[in-house]
Coordinates of C-alpha atoms and ligand atoms in Angstrom, one line a residue:
A183 CA -21.3 0.1 -21.5
Q184 CA -18.5 -2.2 -22.1
K185 CA -18.7 -5.3 -19.8
K186 CA -15.3 -6.2 -18.4
S187 CA -14.3 -9.7 -18.9
L188 CA -14.6 -11.8 -15.8
N189 CA -11.6 -12.8 -14.0
F190 CA -11.2 -16.7 -13.1
I191 CA -12.6 -15.9 -9.5
E192 CA -15.7 -14.4 -10.8
A193 CA -16.2 -17.2 -13.2
F194 CA -16.0 -19.7 -10.4
V195 CA -18.3 -17.4 -8.3
E196 CA -20.9 -17.3 -11.2
Q197 CA -20.7 -21.0 -11.8
D198 CA -21.6 -21.6 -8.1
L199 CA -24.4 -19.4 -8.5
K200 CA -25.5 -21.1 -11.6
D201 CA -25.2 -24.6 -9.8
G202 CA -27.4 -23.1 -7.0
K203 CA -24.7 -23.6 -4.4
N204 CA -25.4 -22.0 -0.8
D205 CA -29.0 -21.0 -2.2
G206 CA -27.4 -18.3 -4.1
R207 CA -25.8 -16.8 -0.8
I208 CA -22.3 -15.0 -1.6
Q209 CA -20.3 -14.3 1.6
T210 CA -16.4 -13.2 1.6
R211 CA -14.1 -12.0 4.4
F212 CA -11.0 -10.2 4.6
P213 CA -8.8 -11.6 7.0
P214 CA -5.7 -9.5 8.2
E215 CA -3.5 -10.4 11.2
P216 CA -3.5 -7.1 13.4
N217 CA 0.4 -7.2 13.4
G218 CA 1.2 -4.2 11.0
Y219 CA -0.3 -1.6 8.8
L220 CA -2.0 -2.7 5.5
H221 CA 0.0 -2.3 2.4
I222 CA -0.9 -1.9 -1.6
G223 CA -0.7 -5.8 -1.5
H224 CA -3.5 -6.1 0.9
A225 CA -5.5 -3.5 -1.2
K226 CA -5.3 -6.2 -4.0
A227 CA -7.0 -8.7 -1.4
I228 CA -9.5 -6.1 -0.3
C229 CA -10.7 -5.0 -3.6
L230 CA -11.4 -8.7 -4.5
D231 CA -13.1 -9.6 -1.2
F232 CA -15.2 -6.6 -1.0
G233 CA -15.6 -6.2 -4.9
I234 CA -16.9 -10.0 -5.1
A235 CA -19.3 -9.3 -2.5
E236 CA -20.4 -6.0 -3.9
N237 CA -20.9 -7.3 -7.4
Y238 CA -22.8 -10.5 -6.6
G239 CA -25.3 -8.9 -3.8
G240 CA -23.4 -10.5 -1.2
A241 CA -21.5 -9.5 2.2
C242 CA -17.9 -9.1 2.9
N243 CA -17.0 -9.2 6.8
L244 CA -13.8 -7.9 8.2
R245 CA -12.0 -10.7 10.4
F246 CA -9.1 -10.0 12.6
D247 CA -7.1 -13.2 12.3
D248 CA -5.5 -12.6 15.7
T249 CA -4.2 -15.9 16.8
N250 CA -0.8 -15.0 17.7
P251 CA -0.5 -12.5 20.6
V252 CA 3.2 -11.8 20.4
K253 CA 2.9 -9.2 17.5
E254 CA -0.6 -7.9 17.5
D255 CA -1.9 -4.8 18.7
V256 CA -5.0 -2.6 18.8
E257 CA -3.0 0.2 17.1
Y258 CA -3.0 -2.3 14.1
V259 CA -6.7 -2.9 14.6
D260 CA -7.5 0.7 14.3
S261 CA -5.3 1.4 11.2
I262 CA -6.7 -1.5 9.3
Q263 CA -10.3 -0.3 9.7
E264 CA -9.3 3.3 8.8
D265 CA -7.4 2.2 5.5
I266 CA -10.2 -0.2 4.4
Q267 CA -12.9 2.7 4.8
W268 CA -10.6 5.1 3.0
L269 CA -10.4 2.6 0.1
G270 CA -14.1 2.9 -0.1
Y271 CA -15.4 -0.3 1.3
K272 CA -17.9 -1.2 4.2
W273 CA -17.7 -4.6 6.0
K274 CA -21.1 -6.2 7.0
D275 CA -19.6 -7.4 10.4
V276 CA -16.4 -7.2 12.2
Y277 CA -15.2 -10.5 13.7
Y278 CA -12.2 -11.7 15.6
A279 CA -10.6 -15.2 15.1
S280 CA -10.2 -14.8 19.2
D281 CA -13.8 -14.7 19.5
Y282 CA -13.6 -18.4 18.4
F283 CA -11.1 -19.5 20.8
Q284 CA -13.6 -21.5 23.0
Q285 CA -15.3 -23.1 20.2
L286 CA -12.0 -23.9 18.6
W287 CA -10.9 -25.7 21.8
D288 CA -13.8 -27.5 22.1
L289 CA -13.5 -28.9 18.5
A290 CA -9.9 -29.6 19.4
I291 CA -11.1 -31.6 22.4
E292 CA -13.6 -33.4 20.1
L293 CA -10.9 -34.5 17.8
I294 CA -8.7 -35.7 20.4
K295 CA -11.8 -38.0 21.7
Q296 CA -11.9 -39.4 18.1
G297 CA -8.2 -40.3 18.4
K298 CA -7.4 -37.7 15.6
A299 CA -5.3 -35.3 17.6
Y300 CA -2.4 -36.0 20.0
V301 CA 0.0 -34.1 22.2
D302 CA 3.5 -34.2 21.1
E303 CA 6.3 -33.5 23.4
Q304 CA 9.1 -33.4 20.9
S305 CA 11.1 -30.2 20.2
A306 CA 10.1 -28.1 17.0
E307 CA 13.4 -29.1 15.5
T308 CA 12.9 -32.9 15.9
I309 CA 9.5 -32.5 14.6
A310 CA 10.7 -30.8 11.5
K311 CA 13.4 -33.5 11.2
Q312 CA 10.8 -36.1 11.2
K313 CA 8.8 -34.6 8.4
G314 CA 10.8 -36.2 5.5
T315 CA 10.6 -34.9 2.0
P316 CA 7.7 -35.2 -0.6
T317 CA 9.1 -38.2 -1.8
I318 CA 10.6 -39.8 1.5
P319 CA 8.0 -40.6 4.2
G320 CA 8.2 -38.9 7.3
T321 CA 8.7 -40.7 11.0
E322 CA 6.0 -41.1 13.2
S323 CA 6.4 -39.4 16.6
P324 CA 6.8 -41.8 19.7
Y325 CA 3.9 -39.7 21.2
R326 CA 1.5 -40.4 18.3
N327 CA -0.2 -43.4 19.9
R328 CA -0.6 -42.2 23.4
P329 CA -3.9 -42.9 25.3
I330 CA -6.7 -40.4 24.4
E331 CA -7.1 -39.7 28.4
E332 CA -3.4 -38.6 28.4
N333 CA -3.8 -36.6 25.5
L334 CA -6.9 -34.7 27.0
E335 CA -5.1 -34.2 30.2
L336 CA -1.9 -32.8 28.5
F337 CA -3.8 -30.5 26.0
K338 CA -5.8 -29.0 29.2
K339 CA -2.1 -28.5 30.7
M340 CA -1.2 -26.6 27.7
N341 CA -3.6 -23.9 28.5
T342 CA -2.9 -23.5 32.4
G343 CA 0.5 -21.8 32.0
E344 CA 2.3 -24.8 33.7
V345 CA 3.7 -26.0 30.3
P346 CA 6.6 -23.9 29.1
E347 CA 6.5 -22.6 25.4
G348 CA 7.8 -25.2 22.8
A349 CA 7.3 -28.0 25.4
M350 CA 4.3 -29.5 23.9
V351 CA 2.1 -29.1 20.6
L352 CA -1.3 -30.6 19.7
R353 CA -1.0 -32.3 16.3
A354 CA -3.6 -33.7 13.9
K355 CA -3.3 -37.4 13.3
I356 CA -3.5 -37.7 9.5
D357 CA -0.7 -39.4 7.5
M358 CA 3.0 -39.2 7.9
A359 CA 3.5 -40.7 4.5
S360 CA 1.3 -38.5 2.7
P361 CA 2.5 -37.0 -0.6
N362 CA 1.1 -33.6 0.6
M363 CA 3.5 -32.4 3.3
H364 CA 0.7 -30.4 5.1
F365 CA -1.0 -33.8 5.9
R366 CA 2.0 -35.2 7.9
D367 CA 0.4 -34.5 11.2
P368 CA 0.2 -30.7 11.1
L369 CA 0.3 -28.6 14.4
M370 CA -3.1 -27.5 15.6
Y371 CA -1.9 -25.8 18.9
R372 CA 1.3 -24.2 20.6
V373 CA 1.8 -22.5 23.9
I374 CA 2.4 -19.0 24.1
N375 CA 2.7 -18.0 27.8
S376 CA 4.8 -14.8 27.6
H377 CA 2.4 -12.3 25.9
P378 CA -1.2 -11.3 26.8
H379 CA -3.3 -11.2 24.1
H380 CA -4.6 -7.9 23.0
R381 CA -8.4 -8.8 23.4
T382 CA -8.4 -12.0 25.7
G383 CA -5.5 -11.0 28.0
W384 CA -4.1 -14.0 29.9
T385 CA -7.2 -16.2 29.5
W386 CA -5.6 -18.4 26.9
K387 CA -2.0 -20.0 26.8
A388 CA -2.6 -22.4 24.1
Y389 CA -3.3 -20.7 20.8
P390 CA -4.7 -22.4 17.6
M391 CA -2.5 -22.7 14.3
Y392 CA -3.5 -21.0 10.8
D393 CA -4.7 -23.9 9.0
Y394 CA -7.0 -24.9 11.9
A395 CA -8.1 -21.7 13.1
H396 CA -8.6 -20.0 9.6
G397 CA -10.9 -22.6 7.7
Q398 CA -12.9 -23.1 10.9
S399 CA -13.6 -19.2 11.3
D400 CA -14.7 -19.3 7.8
Y401 CA -17.1 -22.1 8.5
F402 CA -18.3 -20.6 11.7
E403 CA -19.1 -17.3 9.9
G404 CA -20.9 -18.8 7.0
V405 CA -18.3 -17.8 4.4
T406 CA -19.0 -19.2 0.9
H407 CA -15.8 -18.0 -0.8
S408 CA -12.5 -17.9 1.0
L409 CA -10.0 -15.8 -1.3
C410 CA -6.4 -16.0 -0.4
T411 CA -3.1 -16.0 -2.0
L412 CA -1.4 -18.8 -4.0
E413 CA 1.3 -19.9 -1.3
F414 CA -2.0 -21.6 0.4
E415 CA -2.9 -23.5 -2.4
V416 CA -1.0 -26.4 -1.2
H417 CA -2.7 -25.9 2.1
R418 CA -6.1 -26.3 0.6
P419 CA -6.5 -30.2 1.2
L420 CA -5.9 -29.5 4.8
Y421 CA -8.3 -26.6 5.1
D422 CA -11.0 -29.1 3.5
W423 CA -9.7 -32.0 5.9
F424 CA -10.4 -29.9 9.0
I425 CA -13.9 -28.7 7.6
D426 CA -14.8 -32.3 6.7
Q427 CA -14.2 -33.4 10.5
F428 CA -16.8 -30.9 11.8
K429 CA -19.2 -30.1 9.1
D430 CA -22.9 -31.2 9.6
S431 CA -24.5 -30.2 6.3
D432 CA -23.7 -29.6 2.6
Y433 CA -22.3 -26.2 3.3
R434 CA -18.6 -25.8 3.0
P435 CA -16.6 -22.5 2.3
R436 CA -14.5 -22.7 -0.9
Q437 CA -11.0 -21.7 -0.9
I438 CA -9.8 -20.1 -4.1
E439 CA -6.1 -18.8 -4.6
F440 CA -4.9 -15.9 -6.5
N441 CA -1.5 -14.4 -7.2
R442 CA 0.2 -12.0 -4.6
L443 CA 0.9 -8.4 -5.4
N444 CA 4.8 -7.9 -5.7
I445 CA 6.2 -4.4 -6.7
T446 CA 9.4 -3.3 -7.9
Y447 CA 11.8 -1.4 -5.7
T448 CA 10.1 -2.1 -2.4
V449 CA 9.4 -4.5 0.3
M450 CA 6.0 -5.7 1.5
S451 CA 6.6 -8.0 4.2
K452 CA 5.2 -6.7 7.3
R453 CA 8.3 -8.0 9.2
K454 CA 10.7 -6.0 7.2
M455 CA 8.4 -2.8 7.1
L456 CA 8.3 -2.9 11.0
Q457 CA 12.1 -3.2 11.1
L458 CA 12.1 0.1 8.8
V459 CA 9.9 1.8 11.2
Q460 CA 11.6 0.5 14.3
E461 CA 15.2 1.3 13.3
G462 CA 14.0 4.6 12.1
L463 CA 15.3 4.0 8.4
V464 CA 11.7 5.6 7.6
S465 CA 9.8 8.2 9.4
G466 CA 6.9 6.0 10.4
W467 CA 4.4 3.4 8.9
D468 CA 3.0 6.4 6.9
D469 CA 6.5 7.7 5.6
P470 CA 5.3 8.6 1.9
R471 CA 8.0 6.2 0.8
M472 CA 6.5 3.4 2.1
P473 CA 4.2 0.8 0.1
T474 CA 1.5 1.0 3.1
I475 CA -2.0 2.4 2.3
C476 CA -1.3 5.3 4.8
G477 CA 2.0 5.8 3.2
L478 CA 0.5 6.1 -0.3
R479 CA -2.3 8.4 1.2
R480 CA 0.2 10.8 2.8
R481 CA 2.1 10.6 -0.5
G482 CA -0.8 11.8 -2.4
Y483 CA -2.3 8.6 -3.9
S484 CA -6.2 8.8 -4.2
P485 CA -8.4 5.8 -3.6
E486 CA -9.3 5.9 -7.2
S487 CA -5.6 5.7 -8.2
I488 CA -5.1 2.6 -6.2
H489 CA -8.3 1.1 -7.8
N490 CA -7.3 1.8 -11.2
F491 CA -3.9 0.2 -10.4
I492 CA -5.6 -3.1 -9.2
D493 CA -7.9 -3.1 -12.1
K494 CA -4.9 -3.1 -14.4
I495 CA -2.9 -5.8 -13.0
G496 CA -5.7 -8.3 -12.4
Y497 CA -6.0 -11.6 -10.6
T498 CA -4.3 -14.6 -12.0
K499 CA -2.7 -17.9 -11.0
F500 CA 0.8 -16.8 -11.7
E501 CA 3.2 -15.1 -9.4
A502 CA 4.7 -12.0 -11.0
M503 CA 6.6 -8.9 -10.2
N504 CA 4.8 -5.6 -11.2
D505 CA 6.6 -2.5 -12.4
V506 CA 6.1 0.4 -9.8
G507 CA 6.0 2.6 -12.9
L508 CA 2.6 1.2 -13.4
L509 CA 1.5 2.3 -10.0
E510 CA 3.1 5.7 -10.5
H511 CA 1.3 5.8 -13.9
S512 CA -2.1 5.1 -12.2
V513 CA -1.7 8.0 -9.8
R514 CA -0.7 10.5 -12.7
E515 CA -3.8 9.4 -14.7
S516 CA -5.9 10.1 -11.7
L517 CA -4.3 13.4 -10.5
N518 CA -4.3 14.7 -14.2
K519 CA -8.1 14.8 -14.1
T520 CA -8.4 16.4 -10.6
A521 CA -5.3 18.5 -9.7
T522 CA -5.3 22.2 -9.7
R523 CA -2.4 23.6 -11.7
V524 CA -0.5 25.9 -9.6
N525 CA 3.0 27.7 -9.8
A526 CA 6.0 26.7 -7.7
V527 CA 9.6 27.3 -8.1
L528 CA 11.7 24.7 -6.4
D529 CA 15.0 26.2 -7.0
P530 CA 14.3 30.0 -7.3
V531 CA 16.4 32.8 -9.0
K532 CA 15.2 36.3 -9.3
L533 CA 13.9 37.3 -12.8
I534 CA 13.7 41.1 -13.3
I535 CA 11.6 42.7 -16.0
T536 CA 13.7 46.0 -16.6
N537 CA 10.9 47.7 -18.6
Y538 CA 7.9 46.9 -16.3
P539 CA 6.6 49.8 -14.1
E540 CA 8.1 49.8 -10.6
D541 CA 5.0 49.3 -8.4
Q542 CA 2.6 48.0 -10.8
V543 CA 0.7 44.6 -10.0
D544 CA -1.2 42.9 -13.0
M545 CA -3.8 40.5 -12.0
L546 CA -3.9 37.7 -14.6
E547 CA -6.6 35.2 -15.0
T548 CA -5.3 31.5 -15.4
V549 CA -7.3 28.2 -15.8
N550 CA -7.3 25.9 -12.8
N551 CA -7.4 22.7 -14.8
P552 CA -7.4 22.4 -18.5
E553 CA -8.6 18.9 -18.1
D554 CA -11.7 20.0 -16.2
E555 CA -13.5 23.1 -17.2
S556 CA -15.8 23.3 -14.2
A557 CA -12.6 23.7 -11.9
G558 CA -12.8 27.4 -13.0
T559 CA -10.2 30.1 -13.2
R560 CA -8.3 32.1 -10.6
T561 CA -5.9 35.2 -10.8
L562 CA -2.2 35.5 -10.4
A563 CA -0.2 38.4 -9.3
F564 CA 2.5 39.6 -11.7
S565 CA 4.9 42.2 -11.1
K566 CA 8.4 43.3 -11.9
E567 CA 10.4 41.0 -9.9
L568 CA 9.5 37.2 -10.3
Y569 CA 11.2 34.0 -9.3
I570 CA 11.9 31.2 -11.9
E571 CA 13.8 27.9 -11.8
R572 CA 17.5 28.3 -11.8
D573 CA 17.9 25.8 -14.3
D574 CA 15.4 27.4 -16.8
F575 CA 18.3 29.8 -17.5
M576 CA 21.7 29.2 -19.4
E577 CA 24.1 32.0 -20.2
D578 CA 25.6 30.2 -23.1
A579 CA 23.0 27.9 -24.5
P580 CA 23.2 25.4 -27.3
K581 CA 21.1 25.8 -30.4
K582 CA 18.1 23.7 -29.2
Y583 CA 17.7 25.3 -25.9
F584 CA 14.5 26.8 -25.8
R585 CA 14.2 28.4 -22.2
M586 CA 15.7 31.5 -20.9
T587 CA 19.0 32.7 -22.5
P588 CA 20.3 36.0 -23.5
G589 CA 18.7 37.4 -26.9
Q590 CA 15.9 34.7 -27.1
E591 CA 12.1 35.0 -26.3
V592 CA 10.0 32.9 -23.9
R593 CA 6.5 32.9 -22.7
L594 CA 5.9 33.3 -19.0
K595 CA 3.0 30.9 -18.5
S596 CA -0.5 33.0 -18.5
A597 CA 1.3 36.2 -18.8
Y598 CA 3.5 37.8 -21.4
I599 CA 6.5 36.9 -23.9
V600 CA 9.6 38.2 -22.4
K601 CA 13.2 38.6 -24.2
C602 CA 16.2 37.9 -22.0
T603 CA 18.7 40.7 -21.9
G604 CA 21.6 39.2 -19.6
C605 CA 22.3 38.4 -16.0
K606 CA 24.4 39.4 -12.9
K607 CA 26.7 37.1 -11.2
D608 CA 28.7 36.8 -7.9
A609 CA 32.4 36.6 -7.5
E610 CA 32.2 32.7 -8.0
G611 CA 30.2 32.9 -11.2
N612 CA 26.6 32.1 -9.6
V613 CA 23.9 33.6 -11.2
E614 CA 22.3 36.2 -8.8
E615 CA 19.7 38.0 -11.1
I616 CA 18.5 37.5 -14.7
Y617 CA 17.2 40.4 -16.8
C618 CA 14.7 40.7 -19.3
E619 CA 12.1 42.9 -21.2
Y620 CA 8.5 42.2 -21.6
D621 CA 6.3 43.1 -24.7
L622 CA 2.9 44.3 -23.4
Q623 CA 1.0 43.3 -26.4
T624 CA 1.7 39.5 -26.0
K625 CA -0.4 39.4 -22.9
S626 CA -2.2 36.0 -22.8
G627 CA -5.3 36.1 -24.9
M628 CA -4.0 39.0 -27.1
P629 CA -3.3 38.8 -30.7
E630 CA 0.6 39.0 -30.3
S631 CA 0.6 36.3 -27.7
N632 CA 0.2 33.9 -30.6
R633 CA 3.7 34.9 -31.8
K634 CA 5.7 31.6 -32.2
V635 CA 7.8 31.1 -29.1
K636 CA 9.1 27.7 -28.2
G637 CA 9.6 27.8 -24.5
T638 CA 7.0 28.5 -21.7
L639 CA 8.0 29.0 -18.1
H640 CA 6.4 28.8 -14.7
W641 CA 7.2 31.6 -12.3
V642 CA 5.9 33.3 -9.2
S643 CA 5.8 37.1 -8.2
A644 CA 8.6 37.7 -5.6
A645 CA 6.2 39.9 -3.6
H646 CA 3.4 37.7 -4.0
C647 CA 4.6 34.2 -3.1
L648 CA 5.3 31.9 0.1
S649 CA 8.1 30.1 1.1
A650 CA 7.7 26.3 1.4
E651 CA 9.7 23.0 2.1
V652 CA 9.3 20.6 -0.7
R653 CA 10.1 16.9 -0.3
L654 CA 11.2 15.0 -3.2
Y655 CA 10.7 11.3 -3.0
D656 CA 12.2 8.5 -4.9
R657 CA 12.0 4.7 -4.9
L658 CA 13.0 3.5 -1.3
F659 CA 15.3 0.9 -2.6
S660 CA 18.0 0.9 -5.2
V661 CA 17.4 -2.7 -6.5
E662 CA 14.4 -4.0 -8.3
N663 CA 13.7 -6.9 -6.0
P664 CA 15.3 -6.4 -2.6
S665 CA 13.5 -9.5 -1.3
A666 CA 15.4 -11.7 -3.7
D667 CA 18.9 -10.1 -3.0
E668 CA 21.2 -12.1 -0.7
R669 CA 22.3 -8.8 0.9
D670 CA 20.4 -7.5 4.0
F671 CA 17.6 -5.5 2.5
R672 CA 18.6 -2.5 4.8
D673 CA 21.6 -2.4 2.8
L674 CA 19.7 -1.7 -0.3
L675 CA 18.0 1.4 0.6
N676 CA 18.3 4.2 -1.9
P677 CA 20.4 6.7 -0.2
N678 CA 18.6 9.4 -2.2
S679 CA 14.9 8.4 -1.7
L680 CA 14.2 11.6 0.2
R681 CA 15.5 15.1 -0.8
V682 CA 14.3 18.1 1.2
L683 CA 14.2 21.5 -0.5
N684 CA 14.0 24.2 2.2
D685 CA 13.3 27.4 0.3
C686 CA 10.9 26.8 -2.7
K687 CA 8.7 29.5 -3.7
V688 CA 4.8 29.0 -4.2
E689 CA 1.9 31.1 -5.5
V690 CA -0.1 32.7 -2.6
S691 CA -3.3 30.7 -3.4
L692 CA -1.3 27.7 -1.8
G693 CA -1.5 29.4 1.9
D694 CA -5.1 28.1 2.1
A695 CA -4.3 24.4 1.4
K696 CA -5.2 21.9 3.8
P697 CA -3.1 18.6 4.3
L698 CA -3.5 16.2 1.6
D699 CA -4.8 18.7 -0.8
Q700 CA -3.5 17.6 -4.2
F701 CA -1.8 20.0 -7.0
Q702 CA 0.1 19.9 -10.2
F703 CA 3.0 22.2 -9.8
Q704 CA 3.3 23.1 -13.6
R705 CA 6.2 21.6 -15.5
I706 CA 7.3 19.7 -12.6
G707 CA 4.9 17.1 -11.2
Y708 CA 2.2 16.2 -8.7
F709 CA 2.4 17.4 -5.1
N710 CA 0.2 17.3 -2.0
V711 CA 0.2 19.1 1.3
D712 CA 2.0 17.0 3.8
L713 CA 0.2 16.3 7.2
D714 CA 2.7 18.2 9.1
S715 CA 2.3 21.5 7.1
T716 CA 0.9 24.5 8.8
S717 CA 0.3 27.8 7.6
D718 CA 3.7 29.1 9.2
K719 CA 5.4 26.2 7.7
L720 CA 4.3 24.9 4.4
I721 CA 5.3 21.3 3.6
F722 CA 4.6 19.7 0.1
N723 CA 5.3 16.0 -1.0
R724 CA 6.0 15.0 -4.3
T725 CA 3.7 12.4 -5.3
A726 CA 4.9 11.7 -8.9
S727 CA 7.0 13.7 -11.4
L728 CA 5.3 14.4 -14.6
K729 CA 7.4 12.1 -16.6
D730 CA 5.7 8.9 -17.1
S731 CA 8.3 5.9 -17.3
W732 CA 5.4 3.4 -17.9
A733 CA 5.9 2.4 -21.5
K734 CA 2.2 2.2 -22.9
Ligands
LIG831 P1 2.9 -10.7 5.9 O1 3.5 -11.9 5.0 O2 3.7 -9.4 5.4 O3 2.8 -11.0 7.4 P2 0.3 -11.5 5.3 O4 0.0 -12.2 4.2 O5 0.6 -12.6 6.6 O6 1.7 -10.6 5.4 P3 -2.3 -10.8 6.2 O7 -2.5 -9.9 7.4 O8 -2.5 -12.2 7.0 O9 -0.8 -10.7 5.9 O10 -3.1 -10.6 5.2 C1 -4.5 -10.4 5.1 C2 -5.0 -10.9 3.7 O11 -4.2 -10.1 2.7 C3 -4.7 -12.2 3.3 O12 -5.8 -12.6 2.7 C4 -3.6 -12.3 2.5 O13 -3.5 -13.4 1.3 C5 -3.8 -10.9 1.7 N1 -2.4 -10.5 1.2 C6 -1.4 -10.1 2.0 N2 -0.4 -9.6 1.0 C7 -0.7 -9.7 -0.2 C8 -0.1 -9.4 -1.3 N3 1.3 -8.8 -1.4 N4 -1.1 -9.4 -2.3 C9 -2.2 -9.8 -2.3 N5 -2.9 -10.1 -1.2 C10 -2.1 -10.2 -0.2
LIG832 MG1 2.0 -13.2 7.9
LIG833 MG1 -1.1 -14.0 7.1

């Protein structure tokens, strides 16, 4: 088999293995904050974290980065686990940053005792103003050199509840003139009094900041490669600094950064997605228009299609915007191989075969999937009255119109060739019924069926079909990059991102379909059964149209 070339992270990992680092041990982690549902961007990180561990005989742990109780919730913890498993990955252990609160606290005390951390009583605004710029050194806080004893006492107070939020922070004492802004006495702890933590309740009032907690958590667990997105590249020296303060052997986790996934016509910030959900602008986190894993799943994306997409975009050191067309291409590619071809008429109009016997029903054989012989065949009922798509008929058609128009022959898929003879219209001129005659000799499989006919139409038998609701989805936003737009992102929503068709006709075999089953509606697109679908009310979602906008 052809070996895929290594991405730059795999190359680092292989080099570390060659150099005998960490005795050949490989350990990664996926560290979501449980403050929202996972999105396709997280899938990119998941495939890398779990993929590296799998490929190099290592382990990947799931670590909930739960250091900010304000927005975190067990609902998110549960959904995150479900989504990772659905993508096909197994973590070795589940950890919570909150399990390390005591350890982190003890190390912070240690740092204070060494004179390397202090309690600052200035406001967040003042601290920000004193930061300086990369070329202008910052201003030292007046509290920077307070006695160690005082720091210890105040730090403990930060955790009792008597210090109001924002009144005090613990800062590492590093270098207010460092060219790296992250070294200018970064915050290590802040006070959060107003929210209980979803796991530790009211035990803690002082909570560690990301830069401190994340690297130390990696260190406590024995992570060898800590993979994160590019915006953390400038944090890496600080990540290393904290580890240097405490490490007691040669072992250290290595942070490596890669480019985030950005996709056109959507937003992937959890804050914005939460707003869409809370304000009812979508039906929930799993609305099929959302870029969440659960939204994509409900939309009909398979894990395979997501893996293929992630493989195609790859991992680099450059921020980029990926075309949503490539994601759609990946799901088509995957469903083309697996989806059963069925007949569904979204905008039905009656087609009457005038020379077909009144009560006769033909059972016609049709293949389930031309891409997969093992999928077998099934039978379709054919009778005098059928439904076809309204826009597959034109009374006065131009020359190159190959569908149904008076005087012209078309093929009815898996059935006969028919010749249109006319139509009936109501007072307003709307077509009510279309008439045609069939040719018995042209039954699919018979010699005459090879007659040259340009158009092939899908259909369902009027007496052998079911009514269904079909939800047609389009892109959630009408601009390519809503996050780069100065207008409020909610004003950029595509008003036509959902169209509901109430009276579609689908072949009877779909009566047995279960939620999330996938199909190709012939000539229309890929559809799946919605989670809300029941045998009394069938509901289908359009996963993707057949037409591929992705230029190969
Ligand atoms: P948000 O900014 O929306 O809150 P986040 O990056 O803070 O998202 P986390 O829960 O902290 O979300 O992310 C967990 C992991 O997933 C991190 O390692 C992060 O780097 C990675 N990740 C998040 N978004 C993306 C993305 N768009 N592309 C690739 N990796 C991502
Ligand atoms: Mg975040
Ligand atoms: Mg984060």
